[in-house]
Coordinates of C-alpha atoms in Angstrom, one line a residue:
Chain A
M1 CA 76.5 102.3 79.4
T2 CA 73.0 100.9 79.7
G3 CA 72.9 98.9 82.9
V4 CA 69.2 98.1 82.8
L5 CA 66.6 98.1 80.1
A6 CA 63.1 98.0 81.6
I7 CA 60.0 97.3 79.4
A8 CA 56.9 99.2 80.5
E9 CA 53.5 97.6 80.5
H10 CA 50.2 99.2 79.4
R11 CA 46.7 97.9 78.6
R12 CA 43.9 99.6 76.8
G13 CA 45.5 103.1 76.9
E14 CA 46.8 103.1 80.4
L15 CA 50.2 102.3 81.9
R16 CA 49.9 99.6 84.6
D17 CA 51.4 100.2 88.1
V18 CA 54.1 97.6 87.5
S19 CA 55.6 100.0 84.9
Y20 CA 56.6 102.4 87.8
E21 CA 57.7 99.5 89.9
L22 CA 60.0 98.4 87.1
I23 CA 61.6 101.9 87.2
G24 CA 62.0 101.5 91.0
A25 CA 63.6 98.1 90.7
G26 CA 65.6 99.1 87.6
R27 CA 67.1 102.2 89.3
E28 CA 68.3 100.0 92.2
L29 CA 70.0 97.6 89.9
A30 CA 71.4 100.4 87.7
D31 CA 72.9 101.9 90.9
D32 CA 74.4 98.6 91.9
L33 CA 76.1 98.6 88.4
D34 CA 76.8 102.3 88.4
E35 CA 75.2 102.5 85.0
E36 CA 72.1 104.0 83.2
L37 CA 68.5 103.0 83.4
H38 CA 66.6 103.0 80.1
V39 CA 62.9 102.4 79.8
A40 CA 61.2 101.3 76.6
V41 CA 57.5 101.6 75.9
I42 CA 56.1 99.7 73.0
S43 CA 52.8 100.1 71.0
G44 CA 49.9 102.5 71.6
Q45 CA 50.2 106.2 72.6
V46 CA 53.9 106.0 73.2
E47 CA 54.6 109.8 73.4
E48 CA 52.0 110.2 76.1
F49 CA 53.3 107.1 77.9
A50 CA 56.8 108.5 77.7
R51 CA 55.8 111.7 79.5
S52 CA 54.4 109.6 82.4
L53 CA 57.5 107.4 82.4
S54 CA 60.0 110.3 82.6
K55 CA 60.6 109.8 86.3
E56 CA 63.6 110.7 88.4
G57 CA 66.3 108.1 87.9
V58 CA 65.3 107.3 84.3
D59 CA 68.0 108.3 81.9
V60 CA 66.3 107.5 78.6
V61 CA 62.8 106.5 77.5
H62 CA 62.7 104.7 74.1
T63 CA 59.4 105.0 72.3
V64 CA 58.4 102.3 69.8
P65 CA 55.1 103.2 68.1
D66 CA 54.5 99.9 66.2
G67 CA 51.1 98.4 67.1
A68 CA 48.2 99.5 69.2
E69 CA 47.9 97.0 71.9
F70 CA 50.2 94.3 73.4
N71 CA 51.2 91.6 70.9
H72 CA 53.8 89.2 72.1
D73 CA 55.4 88.8 68.7
V74 CA 55.9 92.6 68.4
Y75 CA 57.2 92.9 72.0
T76 CA 59.6 90.0 71.5
Q77 CA 61.1 91.4 68.3
V78 CA 61.4 95.0 69.6
T79 CA 62.9 94.0 73.0
E80 CA 65.4 91.7 71.3
Q81 CA 66.4 94.6 68.9
L82 CA 66.7 97.1 71.7
A83 CA 68.8 94.7 73.8
D84 CA 71.0 94.1 70.8
E85 CA 71.6 97.8 70.4
L86 CA 71.9 98.8 74.0
D87 CA 73.5 95.7 75.4
P88 CA 72.2 96.1 78.9
S89 CA 73.3 93.9 81.8
V90 CA 69.7 93.4 82.8
V91 CA 66.6 93.2 80.6
L92 CA 63.8 93.9 83.1
M93 CA 60.3 92.8 82.5
P94 CA 57.1 92.4 84.5
N95 CA 56.0 89.0 85.8
S96 CA 52.5 89.8 84.6
V97 CA 50.3 87.7 82.4
N98 CA 51.6 89.6 79.4
G99 CA 55.1 89.5 80.7
L100 CA 54.9 85.7 80.9
D101 CA 53.8 85.8 77.2
Y102 CA 57.0 87.5 75.9
G103 CA 59.7 87.5 78.6
P104 CA 60.7 83.9 78.2
A105 CA 60.8 84.3 74.4
V106 CA 63.1 87.3 74.8
A107 CA 65.4 85.4 77.1
A108 CA 65.5 82.4 74.7
R109 CA 66.2 84.6 71.6
L110 CA 68.9 86.6 73.4
G111 CA 70.4 83.4 74.9
R112 CA 70.2 85.0 78.4
P113 CA 69.5 83.1 81.6
L114 CA 66.0 84.0 82.9
V115 CA 64.9 84.5 86.4
T116 CA 61.1 85.0 86.8
D117 CA 58.8 86.1 89.7
V118 CA 61.6 88.0 91.4
V119 CA 60.7 89.7 94.7
D120 CA 64.1 91.2 95.5
A121 CA 67.3 91.6 93.5
S122 CA 70.8 93.0 93.5
F123 CA 73.7 93.1 91.0
E124 CA 77.1 93.5 92.6
D125 CA 79.5 90.6 92.0
G126 CA 76.8 88.9 90.0
F127 CA 73.1 88.9 89.7
V128 CA 71.3 87.7 92.9
A129 CA 67.6 87.3 93.2
T130 CA 65.1 86.4 95.9
R131 CA 62.2 84.2 94.8
E132 CA 59.5 82.3 96.5
M133 CA 58.8 78.6 96.1
Y134 CA 56.2 76.0 97.1
G135 CA 53.3 78.5 97.1
S136 CA 55.2 81.1 99.2
K137 CA 56.1 78.6 101.9
V138 CA 59.8 79.4 101.5
E139 CA 62.0 82.0 100.0
T140 CA 65.1 81.2 98.0
T141 CA 68.3 82.9 96.9
V142 CA 69.1 82.4 93.2
E143 CA 72.5 83.3 91.9
V144 CA 73.2 83.6 88.2
D145 CA 76.5 82.9 86.6
A146 CA 76.3 85.3 83.7
E147 CA 77.0 89.0 83.0
R148 CA 73.8 89.4 80.9
V149 CA 70.5 88.4 82.4
A150 CA 66.7 88.6 81.7
V151 CA 64.6 89.2 84.8
M152 CA 60.9 89.4 85.5
I153 CA 59.7 91.1 88.6
R154 CA 56.6 90.4 90.6
G155 CA 54.2 93.4 90.9
G156 CA 53.7 95.1 94.2
E157 CA 57.2 94.3 95.5
W158 CA 59.0 97.6 94.7
P159 CA 57.7 101.1 95.4
G160 CA 56.6 102.8 92.2
A161 CA 58.7 105.7 91.0
T162 CA 57.0 109.1 91.7
G163 CA 59.2 112.2 91.2
N164 CA 59.3 113.6 87.6
G165 CA 62.7 113.6 86.0
D166 CA 64.7 115.2 83.3
T167 CA 64.5 112.3 80.9
E168 CA 65.6 112.1 77.3
V169 CA 62.9 110.6 75.0
R170 CA 64.1 108.8 71.9
E171 CA 62.1 107.1 69.2
F172 CA 63.4 103.7 68.3
E173 CA 62.9 102.4 64.8
A174 CA 62.2 98.8 65.1
D175 CA 62.4 96.5 62.2
I176 CA 59.2 94.3 62.6
D177 CA 59.1 91.1 60.6
E178 CA 55.4 90.9 59.9
S179 CA 55.6 87.3 58.8
A180 CA 56.8 86.4 62.3
V181 CA 53.7 88.0 63.8
R182 CA 51.6 84.8 64.1
T183 CA 49.1 85.8 66.7
T184 CA 46.2 88.2 66.3
V185 CA 44.5 89.8 69.2
T186 CA 40.8 90.0 68.2
G187 CA 39.3 91.6 71.3
F188 CA 38.8 91.7 75.0
E189 CA 36.1 90.3 77.3
E190 CA 35.2 91.4 80.7
V191 CA 34.3 88.4 82.8
G192 CA 32.7 88.0 86.2
G193 CA 29.6 90.2 85.7
G194 CA 26.2 89.0 86.9
D195 CA 24.0 89.1 89.9
V196 CA 26.4 90.6 92.5
D197 CA 29.4 92.9 92.6
I198 CA 31.6 91.8 95.5
S199 CA 33.6 95.0 95.3
D200 CA 30.5 96.9 96.6
A201 CA 30.2 94.8 99.7
E202 CA 31.0 96.2 103.2
V203 CA 31.5 92.8 104.7
L204 CA 32.8 89.9 102.8
V205 CA 32.9 86.3 104.0
S206 CA 35.5 84.6 101.7
V207 CA 36.0 80.9 101.3
G208 CA 39.1 79.0 100.1
R209 CA 40.5 75.6 99.4
G210 CA 40.3 74.6 103.1
I211 CA 36.6 74.1 102.6
G212 CA 37.5 70.7 101.0
E213 CA 34.2 69.7 99.3
E214 CA 31.5 71.5 97.3
E215 CA 28.7 70.6 99.8
N216 CA 30.6 72.4 102.6
I217 CA 30.2 75.8 100.8
E218 CA 26.7 75.8 102.3
L219 CA 28.2 76.3 105.8
I220 CA 30.0 79.4 104.6
E221 CA 26.8 80.7 102.9
E222 CA 25.0 80.2 106.3
L223 CA 27.7 82.3 108.0
A224 CA 27.5 85.0 105.4
E225 CA 23.7 85.2 105.9
A226 CA 24.1 85.3 109.7
L227 CA 26.6 88.2 109.4
D228 CA 24.5 90.0 106.8
A229 CA 27.6 89.7 104.6
T230 CA 28.4 88.9 101.0
L231 CA 30.0 85.6 100.0
S232 CA 33.3 85.7 98.0
S233 CA 36.1 83.2 97.4
S234 CA 39.6 82.5 96.3
R235 CA 40.6 81.1 92.9
P236 CA 40.4 77.3 93.5
I237 CA 36.7 77.5 94.4
V238 CA 35.9 79.2 91.1
D239 CA 38.2 76.8 89.2
N240 CA 36.1 74.0 90.6
E241 CA 33.0 75.8 89.6
W242 CA 31.7 75.7 93.2
L243 CA 31.0 79.4 92.9
P244 CA 30.7 81.6 89.9
K245 CA 33.5 83.8 88.6
N246 CA 32.0 87.0 89.9
R247 CA 32.7 85.8 93.4
Q248 CA 36.5 85.6 92.9
V249 CA 38.8 87.9 94.8
G250 CA 42.4 88.3 93.6
Q251 CA 44.7 89.2 90.8
S252 CA 42.6 87.5 88.0
G253 CA 39.3 88.3 89.8
K254 CA 38.1 91.4 91.7
T255 CA 40.0 93.7 93.9
V256 CA 38.0 94.4 97.0
T257 CA 38.3 96.9 99.9
P258 CA 35.5 96.1 102.3
E259 CA 35.2 97.3 106.0
V260 CA 35.6 93.6 107.1
Y261 CA 37.1 90.7 105.1
I262 CA 36.8 87.3 106.7
A263 CA 39.1 84.7 105.0
I264 CA 38.1 81.2 105.8
G265 CA 40.4 78.3 104.7
I266 CA 42.4 80.7 102.5
S267 CA 46.1 80.3 102.8
G268 CA 46.8 83.8 101.4
A269 CA 48.7 83.2 98.2
V270 CA 50.2 86.4 96.7
Q271 CA 47.6 86.4 93.9
H272 CA 44.8 86.4 96.4
V273 CA 46.3 88.9 98.7
A274 CA 46.8 91.3 95.8
G275 CA 43.0 91.5 95.6
M276 CA 42.1 92.1 99.2
K277 CA 45.0 93.6 101.1
G278 CA 43.3 97.0 101.0
S279 CA 40.5 95.8 103.3
E280 CA 39.9 97.8 106.4
T281 CA 39.9 94.8 108.9
I282 CA 41.1 91.4 107.9
V283 CA 40.1 88.2 109.8
A284 CA 41.7 84.9 109.0
I285 CA 40.5 81.4 110.1
N286 CA 43.0 78.7 109.1
T287 CA 44.5 75.5 110.6
D288 CA 48.0 76.4 109.5
P289 CA 49.6 79.0 111.8
N290 CA 52.2 79.7 109.2
A291 CA 49.8 80.5 106.4
P292 CA 50.7 83.8 104.8
I293 CA 47.2 85.1 105.3
F294 CA 48.2 85.7 109.0
D295 CA 50.9 88.1 107.8
I296 CA 48.2 90.6 106.7
A297 CA 45.4 89.6 109.1
D298 CA 44.4 91.9 112.0
Y299 CA 42.6 89.1 113.8
G300 CA 43.2 85.4 113.5
I301 CA 41.9 82.0 114.7
V302 CA 44.2 79.0 114.2
D303 CA 41.7 76.2 114.3
D304 CA 39.5 73.9 112.2
L305 CA 37.0 76.0 110.3
F306 CA 34.4 73.2 110.7
D307 CA 34.6 73.8 114.5
V308 CA 34.8 77.6 114.4
V309 CA 32.3 78.6 111.8
P310 CA 29.3 76.7 113.3
A311 CA 30.2 78.3 116.7
L312 CA 30.3 81.7 115.0
I313 CA 27.0 81.2 113.4
D314 CA 25.5 80.3 116.8
E315 CA 26.9 83.5 118.2
F316 CA 25.0 85.6 115.7
E317 CA 21.9 83.5 115.3
G318 CA 21.6 82.2 118.9
Chain B
M1 CA 47.2 65.5 64.7
K2 CA 49.6 64.8 67.5
V3 CA 49.4 66.7 70.9
L4 CA 52.5 66.7 73.2
V5 CA 51.8 67.6 76.8
T6 CA 54.6 68.6 79.2
V7 CA 53.9 67.0 82.5
A8 CA 55.8 67.8 85.6
E9 CA 56.0 66.0 88.9
V10 CA 56.0 68.5 91.7
G11 CA 56.9 68.4 95.3
T12 CA 54.2 69.5 97.8
V13 CA 55.2 70.6 101.3
E14 CA 53.3 69.8 104.5
D15 CA 52.4 72.6 106.8
D16 CA 55.2 71.8 109.2
F17 CA 58.5 71.1 107.5
E18 CA 62.3 71.4 107.8
I19 CA 64.8 72.7 105.3
D20 CA 68.0 70.7 104.6
G21 CA 70.6 72.9 102.9
A22 CA 68.9 74.8 100.0
A23 CA 66.1 72.3 99.7
I24 CA 63.0 71.0 101.6
D25 CA 63.9 68.0 103.7
E26 CA 62.8 65.0 101.7
R27 CA 60.8 63.7 104.7
Y28 CA 58.3 66.6 104.4
L29 CA 57.8 66.3 100.6
E30 CA 55.1 64.5 98.8
Y31 CA 55.1 64.2 95.0
D32 CA 52.2 64.8 92.8
L33 CA 51.1 65.6 89.2
N34 CA 51.5 69.4 88.8
E35 CA 48.1 71.0 89.2
W36 CA 48.4 73.1 86.0
D37 CA 49.5 70.2 83.9
D38 CA 46.5 68.2 85.1
Y39 CA 44.4 70.8 83.2
A40 CA 46.7 70.5 80.2
V41 CA 46.4 66.7 80.1
E42 CA 42.6 67.0 80.3
E43 CA 42.5 69.6 77.4
A44 CA 44.6 67.3 75.2
V45 CA 42.5 64.2 76.0
Q46 CA 39.3 66.1 75.2
L47 CA 40.8 67.1 71.8
E48 CA 41.4 63.4 71.2
E49 CA 37.8 62.5 72.3
E50 CA 36.4 65.2 69.9
G51 CA 38.3 63.6 67.1
L52 CA 40.7 66.6 66.6
A53 CA 43.7 64.8 67.9
D54 CA 44.9 61.3 67.0
E55 CA 47.5 60.9 69.7
V56 CA 48.4 62.4 73.0
V57 CA 52.0 62.0 74.2
T58 CA 53.3 63.3 77.5
V59 CA 56.9 64.3 78.2
T60 CA 58.3 64.6 81.7
I61 CA 61.8 65.6 82.9
G62 CA 62.1 63.5 86.0
P63 CA 63.7 60.6 87.8
E64 CA 62.3 57.1 88.0
R65 CA 60.1 58.2 91.0
S66 CA 58.1 60.4 88.6
E67 CA 56.7 57.3 86.7
E68 CA 53.9 57.1 89.3
T69 CA 52.8 60.6 88.2
I70 CA 53.3 59.8 84.6
R71 CA 51.0 56.7 85.0
M72 CA 48.4 59.1 86.4
A73 CA 48.5 61.1 83.2
L74 CA 48.3 57.9 81.2
A75 CA 45.4 56.7 83.3
K76 CA 43.5 59.9 82.5
G77 CA 43.8 59.2 78.8
A78 CA 47.3 60.1 77.4
D79 CA 48.4 57.4 74.9
R80 CA 52.1 57.1 75.7
A81 CA 54.8 58.9 77.6
I82 CA 58.4 60.0 77.3
R83 CA 60.5 60.4 80.4
V84 CA 63.9 62.2 80.2
W85 CA 66.5 61.7 82.9
D86 CA 70.2 61.7 83.0
S87 CA 72.6 60.9 85.8
S88 CA 74.3 64.2 85.1
F89 CA 71.3 66.2 86.3
E90 CA 71.7 67.8 89.7
G91 CA 70.5 70.9 91.5
L92 CA 68.3 73.3 89.5
L93 CA 67.5 72.7 85.8
D94 CA 66.9 76.2 84.6
V95 CA 64.5 77.3 81.9
A96 CA 67.2 77.2 79.2
A97 CA 68.2 73.6 80.1
K98 CA 64.6 72.4 80.1
T99 CA 64.1 74.2 76.8
E100 CA 67.1 72.3 75.3
I101 CA 65.7 69.0 76.4
L102 CA 62.2 69.6 75.2
R103 CA 63.5 71.0 71.9
A104 CA 65.2 67.7 71.2
V105 CA 62.0 65.8 72.1
V106 CA 59.9 68.0 69.8
A107 CA 62.4 67.4 66.9
E108 CA 61.8 63.7 67.3
E109 CA 58.0 63.8 67.9
E110 CA 57.0 66.7 65.6
P111 CA 53.8 67.5 67.4
D112 CA 51.1 69.8 66.0
L113 CA 50.2 71.2 69.3
I114 CA 52.1 71.4 72.6
L115 CA 50.2 72.0 75.8
G116 CA 51.7 72.5 79.3
G117 CA 50.7 74.1 82.5
V118 CA 51.3 77.8 83.1
Q119 CA 53.7 77.0 85.9
T120 CA 54.8 74.3 88.3
G121 CA 53.5 74.5 91.8
D122 CA 56.9 74.1 93.4
A123 CA 59.4 76.3 91.5
M124 CA 56.7 78.6 90.1
F125 CA 58.8 79.8 87.2
G126 CA 56.1 79.9 84.5
A127 CA 58.5 80.2 81.6
T128 CA 59.3 76.9 80.0
G129 CA 56.4 76.8 77.5
V130 CA 57.0 80.2 75.9
S131 CA 60.8 79.7 76.0
L132 CA 60.3 76.4 74.1
A133 CA 58.0 78.0 71.5
A134 CA 60.7 80.7 70.8
A135 CA 63.4 78.0 70.6
I136 CA 61.5 75.8 68.1
D137 CA 59.9 78.8 66.3
Y138 CA 56.3 77.8 67.0
P139 CA 53.6 80.4 67.5
W140 CA 52.4 80.5 71.1
A141 CA 50.0 81.8 73.7
A142 CA 50.5 82.0 77.5
V143 CA 47.9 81.7 80.3
V144 CA 45.1 80.2 78.2
N145 CA 41.8 79.6 79.9
D146 CA 39.7 78.8 76.9
L147 CA 40.6 77.0 73.7
E148 CA 38.7 76.4 70.5
F149 CA 40.5 74.6 67.7
D150 CA 39.4 74.2 64.2
G151 CA 42.3 72.1 63.0
E152 CA 44.3 75.1 61.8
T153 CA 43.9 78.1 64.1
A154 CA 43.6 78.0 67.9
S155 CA 41.2 80.6 69.2
V156 CA 42.1 81.2 72.8
H157 CA 41.2 83.3 75.7
R158 CA 44.2 84.6 77.7
E159 CA 43.4 85.3 81.3
L160 CA 44.7 88.8 82.1
E161 CA 44.6 90.5 85.5
G162 CA 41.5 92.0 86.9
G163 CA 38.8 89.9 85.3
V164 CA 39.7 90.7 81.7
E165 CA 40.4 88.1 79.0
E166 CA 42.2 88.7 75.8
L167 CA 40.9 86.9 72.7
T168 CA 43.6 85.8 70.5
D169 CA 44.0 83.7 67.3
V170 CA 47.1 81.6 67.2
E171 CA 48.4 79.8 64.1
T172 CA 49.4 76.2 64.6
P173 CA 51.5 74.2 65.2
A174 CA 51.7 76.1 68.5
V175 CA 52.6 76.0 72.1
L176 CA 49.8 76.9 74.6
T177 CA 50.4 77.3 78.4
I178 CA 47.2 76.2 80.2
Q179 CA 45.7 78.0 83.2
T180 CA 43.7 76.2 85.9
G181 CA 39.9 76.4 85.5
I182 CA 40.0 75.9 81.7
N183 CA 38.2 72.5 82.1
E184 CA 37.3 70.0 84.8
P185 CA 40.2 67.5 85.0
R186 CA 38.8 64.0 85.3
Y187 CA 39.7 61.5 88.0
A188 CA 41.4 58.4 86.6
S189 CA 38.9 55.5 86.3
L190 CA 39.8 52.1 87.5
R191 CA 39.8 51.0 83.9
G192 CA 42.1 53.9 83.0
I193 CA 44.5 53.0 85.8
R194 CA 44.6 49.3 84.6
Q195 CA 45.1 50.4 80.9
A196 CA 47.9 52.8 82.0
Q197 CA 50.0 49.9 83.2
S198 CA 50.5 48.6 79.7
K199 CA 51.1 52.0 78.1
E200 CA 54.6 52.8 77.0
I201 CA 56.9 55.1 79.0
A202 CA 60.1 55.6 76.9
V203 CA 63.0 56.6 79.0
Q204 CA 65.6 58.8 77.3
T205 CA 69.0 60.1 78.4
L206 CA 70.7 63.2 77.1
A207 CA 72.8 61.0 74.8
D208 CA 69.6 59.4 73.4
L209 CA 68.4 62.8 72.6
G210 CA 71.7 63.8 70.9
L211 CA 72.6 66.3 73.6
D212 CA 76.0 66.5 75.2
G213 CA 75.6 68.0 78.6
L214 CA 73.5 70.8 79.9
D215 CA 74.8 73.8 81.9
S216 CA 72.4 75.6 84.2
D217 CA 73.4 79.3 84.7
L218 CA 71.1 79.5 87.8
R219 CA 72.1 78.2 91.2
L220 CA 69.7 77.9 94.1
T221 CA 72.1 78.8 97.0
E222 CA 69.7 79.4 99.9
M223 CA 66.3 78.4 101.1
Y224 CA 64.7 79.7 104.3
E225 CA 61.3 80.3 105.8
P226 CA 60.2 83.9 105.3
E227 CA 60.1 86.0 108.4
V228 CA 56.6 86.1 109.8
E229 CA 55.5 89.7 110.0
S230 CA 52.2 89.0 111.5
D231 CA 50.9 91.4 114.1
A232 CA 47.5 89.8 114.1
T233 CA 45.6 89.4 117.4
V234 CA 45.2 85.6 117.5
F235 CA 42.3 84.4 119.7
E236 CA 43.2 81.6 122.0
G237 CA 41.0 78.7 123.3
N238 CA 38.6 76.2 121.9
A239 CA 36.3 76.9 119.0
E240 CA 33.5 78.2 121.2
D241 CA 35.9 80.6 123.0
T242 CA 37.5 81.9 119.9
A243 CA 34.1 82.3 118.2
V244 CA 32.8 84.4 121.2
Q245 CA 35.9 86.7 121.0
L246 CA 35.7 87.1 117.3
A247 CA 32.0 87.8 117.4
G248 CA 32.7 90.6 120.0
V249 CA 35.2 92.2 117.6
L250 CA 32.9 91.8 114.6
R251 CA 29.9 93.4 116.5
E252 CA 32.2 96.4 117.4
K253 CA 32.8 96.8 113.7
G254 CA 29.1 96.8 113.1
V255 CA 28.9 93.4 111.5
G256 CA 25.6 91.6 111.7
A257 CA 23.8 94.8 113.1
Q258 CA 20.4 94.9 111.4

């Protein structure tokens, strides 16, 4: 029996890390159910992908060669057909930008309850998930009253599968209804180029929502100058166009690994942390002692940035 | 062309709060227009100002309290609003239940374009728009941060991870989920706020929409504050004291050394 059907993710010829995390999570759930873990990889170089996905704990990899790149209409149709054939207890998908573009449609088409952005899960008497709410301020337990569920997992929460396994590879012949493919991907665009590459900086002074007003950015620029550091920011600052896109650290911006990362007025939402947790030393300045940024900080100051930053500038310029 | 915008009222939590059962204690909650939906409303209003849309209608699933939030969307330029509420609603309305409600509203309104935020700031599910699109058989695109519309095809950018955008053409009628940063949401003007008072908010129950009852398969059974795993060295004292201590650490790391 197929306990779990996990759908791998790739982009522009490469499997994304979450594919291996889906195997990790999928194996745990399949063990809870005492059933098999199947992985499907759709579009692109599927044979090559299948070799990489043949990890310990994966019983079968299904290859579906239709299409070159991700197209949600193709992914939705194929996943629906695979689920109809395999009847897994769990259809497991990534809570990525592309996952959000087909996972909810799969759940709707299959009539399965959907749990998204899952950070922990088990399937014993029933499916139970852990999710965050209110910008990661709280965690919640969600129980599902159904034997068949659709689940989307957050990246970075499960260890990625490593050991190679003795996995069977099967080609799945999907029946694609071309008239139901109503979106066309016409290309990709790299954004955030320009005058500076924050991923090269050794010291980053990073500013977040706590700065309040555009004119206050100047204060942080002054600090960056005093520390001979590069200025970066979290998403809201770029959304407000207070700094250009090439300064954005996080999931949709740049991933940075400087020697020192100073987060000022940044709460530390998971999307931001994903882009800077590899920094050597992390310093956080924030008024909220419970802000998640302190979970990953090495040094912290719980105080008003408008008091601390001027004092810090004095220290280096005085 | 008619644009339907899904507008949610979300709870925002203060820094210090208490949990009551499996929910935030009401005393620590404030209610506001969902940040992502604010961008969706702005995008719709701009389509109307450009002459591409004739009418912008908002739909909200929410209790009477949410009318304050709905008036905010009306003050920003939406023409009229629908609010769906039923005395049978309790606990969590899951994606499938919201989809059923919105499907019934779409059947009545027959919009040409449906816009909604990528997610709500409180539950952070991020699924209703695409689920709705599948249910009503509209084309869709999720996590859109740029939109150009020629009346037939929506040319969008989808904001992928790592500073990459996917360029996609979507046939319409369509559902688009809108990412923050796509535009600059306006503040409601005094005139807009005054006008909003006389705009229609049609309240509908499940029976009005021809729906029987809705079952949610998801139950929120626990809520708790995550364990703090911080092993950060937190500097104590006033701002001058902490700045001196931090400066010491930074100098050790070679920061500021010329």
